[in-house]
Coordinates of C-alpha atoms in Angstrom, one line a residue:
M1 CA 98.9 78.7 80.0
K2 CA 95.0 77.4 79.5
Y3 CA 92.5 75.5 81.6
S4 CA 90.0 73.7 79.4
G5 CA 89.6 75.4 76.2
F6 CA 89.5 79.1 78.7
T7 CA 92.7 81.7 78.5
I8 CA 94.1 82.3 81.4
A9 CA 93.1 86.0 80.8
F10 CA 89.4 85.2 81.3
F11 CA 90.1 83.8 85.1
L12 CA 92.6 86.5 85.9
W13 CA 90.3 89.7 84.6
A14 CA 87.0 88.6 85.0
G15 CA 86.6 90.5 88.5
L16 CA 88.0 93.6 87.9
S17 CA 85.7 96.2 87.1
T18 CA 83.1 95.1 89.6
K19 CA 83.5 98.5 91.9
A20 CA 82.8 100.7 88.7
F21 CA 79.2 99.4 88.7
A22 CA 76.4 101.2 90.7
Q23 CA 72.4 100.1 90.9
N24 CA 70.6 100.2 87.5
S25 CA 73.6 99.7 85.8
K26 CA 74.9 103.0 86.4
L27 CA 78.9 103.8 86.5
R28 CA 81.6 105.2 88.2
P29 CA 85.1 105.7 87.1
G30 CA 87.5 104.2 89.5
R31 CA 90.3 101.8 90.6
S32 CA 90.6 98.6 92.4
E33 CA 93.0 95.8 93.1
M34 CA 92.7 92.1 93.7
T35 CA 95.2 89.6 94.6
Y36 CA 94.9 85.8 93.2
F37 CA 95.7 82.6 95.5
L38 CA 96.4 79.3 94.4
N39 CA 95.2 76.5 97.0
M40 CA 98.1 73.7 96.9
G41 CA 97.9 71.3 99.4
G42 CA 95.7 73.0 101.7
T43 CA 97.6 76.2 101.7
Q44 CA 96.9 79.3 99.7
R45 CA 99.7 80.5 97.5
E46 CA 99.3 84.2 95.8
F47 CA 100.4 84.2 92.3
A48 CA 99.1 87.2 90.7
K49 CA 98.3 90.2 91.5
I50 CA 95.8 92.6 89.5
S51 CA 95.2 96.0 89.6
A52 CA 92.3 97.8 87.2
E53 CA 91.1 101.5 85.9
V54 CA 87.6 102.0 84.9
A55 CA 87.0 105.3 82.8
I56 CA 83.3 106.5 81.5
S57 CA 82.7 108.5 78.3
D58 CA 80.7 109.0 75.3
N59 CA 78.4 105.8 76.4
K60 CA 81.3 103.8 76.7
L61 CA 83.0 101.7 79.7
T62 CA 86.5 100.9 79.2
V63 CA 88.4 98.9 81.4
Y64 CA 92.2 99.2 81.8
T65 CA 93.7 96.1 83.7
T66 CA 97.7 95.4 84.6
M67 CA 98.1 91.7 85.8
Y68 CA 101.8 90.8 87.3
M69 CA 102.5 87.3 88.2
G70 CA 104.1 86.2 91.0
L71 CA 107.4 88.2 91.2
S72 CA 108.0 89.1 87.4
H73 CA 108.0 92.5 86.4
V74 CA 106.5 91.8 83.2
A75 CA 102.8 93.1 82.9
W76 CA 100.2 91.5 81.3
I77 CA 98.0 94.3 80.1
D78 CA 94.2 94.4 79.0
T79 CA 92.0 96.8 77.6
S80 CA 87.9 96.6 76.7
I81 CA 85.5 98.9 75.7
S82 CA 81.9 97.9 76.2
N83 CA 78.4 100.0 75.8
S84 CA 78.4 101.8 79.2
N85 CA 74.5 101.1 78.9
T86 CA 74.3 97.2 77.5
L87 CA 78.1 96.1 77.9
A88 CA 78.0 95.1 74.7
P89 CA 81.2 94.7 73.7
I90 CA 83.1 97.3 71.4
Y91 CA 86.5 96.4 71.6
R92 CA 89.0 94.3 73.2
S93 CA 93.2 94.2 73.1
S94 CA 95.2 91.7 75.4
S95 CA 99.1 91.4 75.9
N96 CA 101.3 89.3 77.4
P97 CA 104.3 87.3 77.0
Y98 CA 103.3 84.7 75.5
R99 CA 100.6 86.3 72.9
D100 CA 98.8 89.2 72.1
F101 CA 94.9 89.6 70.3
V102 CA 92.8 92.4 69.1
L103 CA 89.3 92.1 68.7
H104 CA 86.6 94.7 67.1
Y105 CA 83.3 93.7 67.6
G106 CA 80.5 94.5 65.2
Q107 CA 78.7 92.7 62.6
K108 CA 81.4 90.2 62.8
V109 CA 84.3 90.0 65.1
T110 CA 87.6 91.0 63.7
G111 CA 91.1 90.8 64.5
Y112 CA 94.2 88.9 64.9
Y113 CA 95.8 86.4 67.2
L114 CA 99.8 86.4 67.5
D115 CA 101.5 83.5 69.4
K116 CA 104.8 85.2 70.5
K117 CA 106.0 81.6 71.0
T118 CA 106.0 80.5 67.2
G119 CA 105.2 83.5 65.9
K120 CA 102.1 82.6 64.4
R121 CA 99.8 85.6 63.2
T122 CA 96.2 84.4 63.0
A123 CA 93.5 86.6 61.4
L124 CA 90.3 86.8 63.2
N125 CA 86.9 86.7 61.2
D126 CA 83.9 85.4 63.3
P127 CA 80.4 85.8 62.6
A128 CA 79.6 85.8 65.9
K129 CA 75.7 86.2 65.9
G130 CA 73.3 86.6 69.0
E131 CA 73.5 88.7 72.0
F132 CA 76.5 88.2 74.6
I133 CA 79.4 90.2 76.5
D134 CA 83.0 90.0 76.5
E135 CA 84.8 87.9 78.9
H136 CA 86.8 90.6 80.6
V137 CA 83.3 92.1 82.1
L138 CA 81.7 89.0 83.2
A139 CA 82.0 89.6 86.5
S140 CA 80.7 93.3 86.3
Y141 CA 78.1 92.2 84.4
L142 CA 77.1 89.9 87.1
T143 CA 76.6 93.1 89.5
T144 CA 74.0 94.3 87.6
L145 CA 71.6 91.6 87.4
P146 CA 68.4 91.4 89.6
L147 CA 70.2 88.8 91.8
T148 CA 67.7 87.3 95.0
S149 CA 67.7 83.8 96.1
G150 CA 67.1 81.0 93.4
Y151 CA 67.8 83.3 90.5
K152 CA 69.0 81.2 87.2
K153 CA 70.1 82.7 83.9
A154 CA 71.6 81.6 81.2
L155 CA 74.9 83.6 79.3
N156 CA 76.8 83.7 76.3
V157 CA 80.1 84.9 76.9
Y158 CA 83.2 85.5 74.1
V159 CA 86.3 84.1 74.8
C160 CA 89.0 84.4 72.2
S161 CA 90.9 81.9 70.5
P162 CA 92.6 81.1 67.2
A163 CA 91.4 77.7 67.4
G164 CA 88.6 77.9 64.7
G165 CA 84.8 77.5 65.3
S166 CA 82.8 79.8 67.6
N167 CA 84.1 81.6 70.6
I168 CA 80.9 82.2 72.1
K169 CA 81.1 79.9 74.9
S170 CA 77.7 79.0 77.2
F171 CA 77.5 79.7 80.4
S172 CA 74.7 79.5 82.9
I173 CA 73.9 80.9 86.6
D174 CA 73.1 77.5 88.4
E175 CA 72.6 79.2 92.1
V176 CA 72.6 82.2 93.8
R177 CA 71.9 82.0 98.0
T178 CA 72.1 83.9 101.0
N179 CA 76.0 84.0 102.5
L180 CA 78.1 86.3 104.2
Y181 CA 81.9 87.8 103.4
T182 CA 84.3 88.9 106.4
S183 CA 86.6 91.2 105.3
P184 CA 89.5 91.6 107.6
L185 CA 89.2 95.3 107.2
T186 CA 85.5 96.1 107.3
G187 CA 84.3 93.5 108.6
D188 CA 81.0 91.6 107.8
H189 CA 79.0 92.1 104.1
P190 CA 76.0 90.3 103.3
V191 CA 76.5 88.8 100.0
W192 CA 74.8 87.0 97.1
Q193 CA 76.9 83.6 96.8
V194 CA 76.5 83.0 92.9
T195 CA 77.6 80.2 91.4
V196 CA 78.5 80.2 87.5
T197 CA 79.7 76.7 85.5
Q198 CA 80.6 76.7 81.7
Q199 CA 78.3 74.5 79.7
G200 CA 80.6 70.7 78.7
S201 CA 83.4 71.8 81.3
S202 CA 83.9 71.1 84.7
N203 CA 85.0 74.7 85.2
I204 CA 83.0 76.2 88.3
L205 CA 82.8 80.2 89.2
V206 CA 81.9 81.2 92.5
Y207 CA 81.3 84.8 93.1
Y208 CA 80.6 86.7 96.5
I209 CA 78.6 89.8 95.4
D210 CA 77.7 92.7 97.8
K211 CA 74.0 92.5 98.5
S212 CA 74.2 96.5 98.4
L213 CA 77.0 97.8 96.7
P214 CA 78.1 96.5 93.2
R215 CA 81.0 94.8 94.1
V216 CA 82.3 91.3 94.1
W217 CA 84.4 91.1 97.7
K218 CA 85.4 87.2 96.4
M219 CA 85.5 84.7 93.7
D220 CA 86.3 80.8 94.6
M221 CA 87.4 79.0 91.0
N222 CA 88.0 75.6 90.1
V223 CA 89.4 76.0 86.8
G224 CA 90.9 72.8 85.0
G225 CA 91.3 70.8 88.3
Q226 CA 93.0 74.1 89.7
N227 CA 91.4 75.2 92.7
M228 CA 91.6 79.6 92.6
V229 CA 90.7 82.2 95.4
V230 CA 90.5 85.9 94.7
V231 CA 89.9 88.8 97.2
D232 CA 89.8 92.0 96.8
D233 CA 92.5 93.9 98.4
E234 CA 90.2 97.1 99.5
I235 CA 92.9 99.8 98.6
D236 CA 89.2 102.2 98.9
Y237 CA 89.0 101.4 102.7
S238 CA 90.6 104.1 104.7
P239 CA 89.8 104.6 108.8
F240 CA 92.1 107.7 108.7
K241 CA 90.3 111.2 109.8
T242 CA 93.9 112.5 108.8
K243 CA 94.5 113.4 105.2
F244 CA 98.3 111.9 104.4
D245 CA 100.9 114.4 103.0
K246 CA 103.3 112.3 101.1
D247 CA 105.5 115.5 100.3
E248 CA 105.8 116.6 103.7
A249 CA 107.0 113.2 105.4
L250 CA 109.3 112.6 102.4
K251 CA 110.9 115.9 102.8
M252 CA 111.1 115.0 106.9
I253 CA 113.4 112.2 106.1
K254 CA 115.5 113.3 103.0
D255 CA 115.9 116.8 103.1
G256 CA 117.5 118.0 106.1
S257 CA 120.5 118.2 107.4
A258 CA 120.1 116.9 111.0
T259 CA 121.1 113.5 112.1
I260 CA 119.6 110.9 115.1
D261 CA 122.4 108.2 116.5
G262 CA 122.1 106.3 119.6
Q263 CA 122.1 102.7 120.9
A264 CA 119.2 100.0 121.1
F265 CA 119.2 97.8 124.1
A266 CA 116.8 96.4 126.8
R267 CA 117.5 96.7 130.8
D268 CA 116.5 92.9 131.3
N269 CA 116.2 93.4 135.1
Q270 CA 113.2 90.2 135.6
A271 CA 113.6 87.0 137.1
A272 CA 112.9 84.4 134.0
I273 CA 111.4 81.5 136.4
K274 CA 108.7 82.4 138.1
G275 CA 108.8 81.5 142.1
I276 CA 112.5 81.4 142.0
A277 CA 115.6 83.5 143.6
V278 CA 117.6 85.0 140.3
L279 CA 120.7 86.8 139.8
N280 CA 120.7 88.1 136.2
L281 CA 124.0 87.9 134.9
N282 CA 123.8 90.1 131.9
K283 CA 121.5 93.0 132.6
K284 CA 121.9 95.1 129.3
Q285 CA 121.0 93.5 126.6
C286 CA 122.5 95.1 123.4
A287 CA 120.5 94.9 119.9
P288 CA 122.5 92.4 118.1
V289 CA 124.2 93.8 114.7
G290 CA 121.7 93.8 111.5
T291 CA 118.9 94.5 114.0
S292 CA 116.3 97.0 112.2
V293 CA 115.5 100.5 113.7
V294 CA 112.6 102.2 112.4
L295 CA 112.0 105.7 112.0
V296 CA 108.5 107.0 111.5
P297 CA 108.1 111.1 111.1
Y298 CA 105.3 111.4 113.5
T299 CA 103.0 113.9 111.9
D300 CA 99.4 114.3 112.4
F301 CA 98.7 111.0 110.5
F302 CA 101.1 108.7 111.6
K303 CA 99.9 109.7 115.4
E304 CA 96.5 108.3 114.2
W305 CA 97.6 105.4 112.7
F306 CA 99.9 104.1 116.0
E307 CA 96.6 105.1 118.0
L308 CA 94.5 103.4 115.9
N309 CA 96.5 100.2 116.2
K310 CA 96.4 100.5 120.1
S311 CA 92.4 100.1 119.6
A312 CA 92.8 97.4 117.1
S313 CA 95.1 95.5 118.7
K314 CA 92.7 95.4 121.7
K315 CA 90.6 93.1 119.2
G316 CA 93.4 91.4 118.1
K317 CA 93.4 92.9 114.5
S318 CA 95.6 95.6 112.9
V319 CA 95.4 98.6 110.8
P320 CA 97.9 98.6 107.6
L321 CA 99.4 101.2 106.9
P322 CA 98.8 102.7 103.1
K323 CA 101.1 101.9 100.6
E324 CA 102.2 105.8 100.0
A325 CA 102.6 105.9 104.0
A326 CA 104.9 102.9 104.4
Q327 CA 107.1 104.5 101.5
C328 CA 107.9 107.5 103.8
I329 CA 109.2 105.3 106.9
K330 CA 113.0 105.1 106.7
T331 CA 114.9 101.8 108.1
T332 CA 118.4 101.4 109.3
T333 CA 120.4 98.7 111.1
V334 CA 122.5 98.2 114.1
Y335 CA 126.1 98.4 113.0
D336 CA 128.0 97.3 116.3
K337 CA 127.7 94.7 119.3
D338 CA 126.8 97.9 121.1
G339 CA 123.9 98.4 119.6
H340 CA 124.5 101.6 117.9
F341 CA 122.8 102.7 115.0
E342 CA 122.3 106.4 113.0
F343 CA 120.0 108.3 110.8
T344 CA 120.7 111.2 108.7
N345 CA 119.2 113.9 106.8
L346 CA 116.6 114.8 108.7
M347 CA 114.7 117.9 109.0
P348 CA 113.5 119.5 112.4
G349 CA 110.4 117.9 113.7
D350 CA 109.2 114.7 115.5
Y351 CA 110.0 111.2 115.0
M352 CA 109.6 108.1 116.3
L353 CA 111.8 105.3 116.3
L354 CA 111.3 101.6 117.1
T355 CA 112.9 98.5 117.0
Q356 CA 112.5 94.6 118.0
F357 CA 115.2 92.1 118.8
S358 CA 115.8 88.5 120.5
Y359 CA 118.4 88.0 122.7
V360 CA 119.4 85.4 125.5
H361 CA 118.6 85.7 129.2
T362 CA 121.5 84.5 131.2
G363 CA 121.1 84.2 135.0
S364 CA 122.0 82.2 138.0
A365 CA 119.1 80.9 139.9
S366 CA 118.8 79.3 143.6
Q367 CA 115.9 77.2 144.7
V368 CA 115.1 74.9 147.9
T369 CA 115.4 71.7 147.3
G370 CA 114.0 70.3 150.8
Y371 CA 114.9 70.6 154.3
T372 CA 117.4 69.0 156.7
D373 CA 115.8 68.4 160.4
T374 CA 117.9 68.9 163.7
Y375 CA 117.5 66.9 166.6
I376 CA 119.5 67.1 169.8
D377 CA 118.6 64.1 172.5
G378 CA 116.0 62.9 170.1
A379 CA 114.0 66.4 170.6
Y380 CA 113.6 68.1 167.4
V381 CA 115.3 71.6 167.7
G382 CA 114.8 73.3 163.8
S383 CA 115.2 73.0 160.1
N384 CA 117.7 74.2 157.6
P385 CA 117.0 74.8 153.7
N386 CA 118.9 72.6 151.2
I387 CA 119.7 75.1 148.8
S388 CA 121.2 74.4 144.7
S389 CA 122.6 76.9 142.5
Y390 CA 122.7 76.7 138.8
N391 CA 123.2 78.8 136.0
Y392 CA 120.6 78.6 132.8
N393 CA 120.2 80.6 129.5
Q394 CA 116.5 81.7 128.1
G395 CA 115.3 83.1 125.1
A396 CA 113.6 86.5 125.4
V397 CA 112.3 89.5 122.9
A398 CA 112.9 93.0 123.5
G399 CA 111.0 96.2 121.7
A400 CA 111.8 99.8 122.3
K401 CA 110.0 103.3 120.5
K402 CA 110.7 106.6 121.7
V403 CA 109.8 109.8 120.3
V404 CA 112.9 112.0 119.3
T405 CA 112.3 115.6 118.6
V406 CA 114.7 117.7 116.1
S407 CA 114.7 121.4 117.1
Q408 CA 116.8 123.1 114.4
P409 CA 118.7 122.2 111.0
G410 CA 122.0 120.3 111.1
E411 CA 121.3 119.1 115.0
K412 CA 122.9 116.0 115.9
L413 CA 120.9 114.0 118.5
T414 CA 122.1 111.2 120.7
I415 CA 119.5 108.7 122.2
K416 CA 119.2 105.5 124.1
L417 CA 116.7 103.3 122.5
K418 CA 115.8 100.7 125.4
Q419 CA 113.2 98.6 127.2
T420 CA 113.5 98.1 130.7
L421 CA 112.0 94.4 131.4

């Protein structure tokens, strides 16, 4: 898969090592993740996720990246080694289902390119001249520049290709201006909006680089007629003060002998139509078969998470659960028409149980539709209301949560997980 002479590797991996850089080209090791979206008909569709690990030793910057395309479990793996002071390239290897290549940078660029579709292996011997960087560290390089409004610069980038000719491609920073990036997690960030183009093509890359941190928050890319957006997943973000103990949480839901079973239902006492007398015909609404019931080990960390979401919801926001914590939540389903469910293998401790389900509110309503006046010998003596009655069905949603305490090993608790409406 190629875009106008560029390998897909360039566009997927260019921005991953940016969080490793500090001001004045000082580097620090770390891990980052980014998500790639393809713009299709006005909507964004996620098509790739990439993680990067950055290591620094002996004046060398090493960037390891792993990419998964869509739902594929096949990894696209890249490694690049550069001089940590100048970012001059030293080594590069890349492997994916379609091709492999290895580059050794020196007086010449040597190595090989293997086309896995045809099985053809091409030896590389490129007398590349002048100063250039490897495509894999372009975004990182941009974060080290003295960016300011109106800044411009020409760039030489090495893009591996077995087609022959020079692999050094000319790029230019055409525009730098102030903008604002708004993160759904950390709010507003003043950024430099940096527009980079490849000479002799229509490919345009726009980077949103934090003004005070060496970090690329977002990239907009128009490559070979395809529009893509790349967003930093901010895996380093955490609003939590409490440290999460994964071993403790997993032990609570896996290593015990206690059981919690119960019934999930709603007590529907509400009038569904305002201003009209209502008789609810089916007050107890049981959760349907297959309804999910969630059990959360109610440790100090999860308590803080619930409180953070309570506050965030007032602003129309939410606090995502870290992946490790999400792996410690247990889920079961309602197994009969009466809303019953069960959790097993629990240790003593506190647990939050939650569920949400839809049901049909069934009722009988009466309404005054008018009045009949009564007259005797032409004299008005009073009025009687005209009342009509009817049955109706209306969709409704119920949600319930409850904190349950397992006091001792082997305990069997039966609870009612209900919401009163």
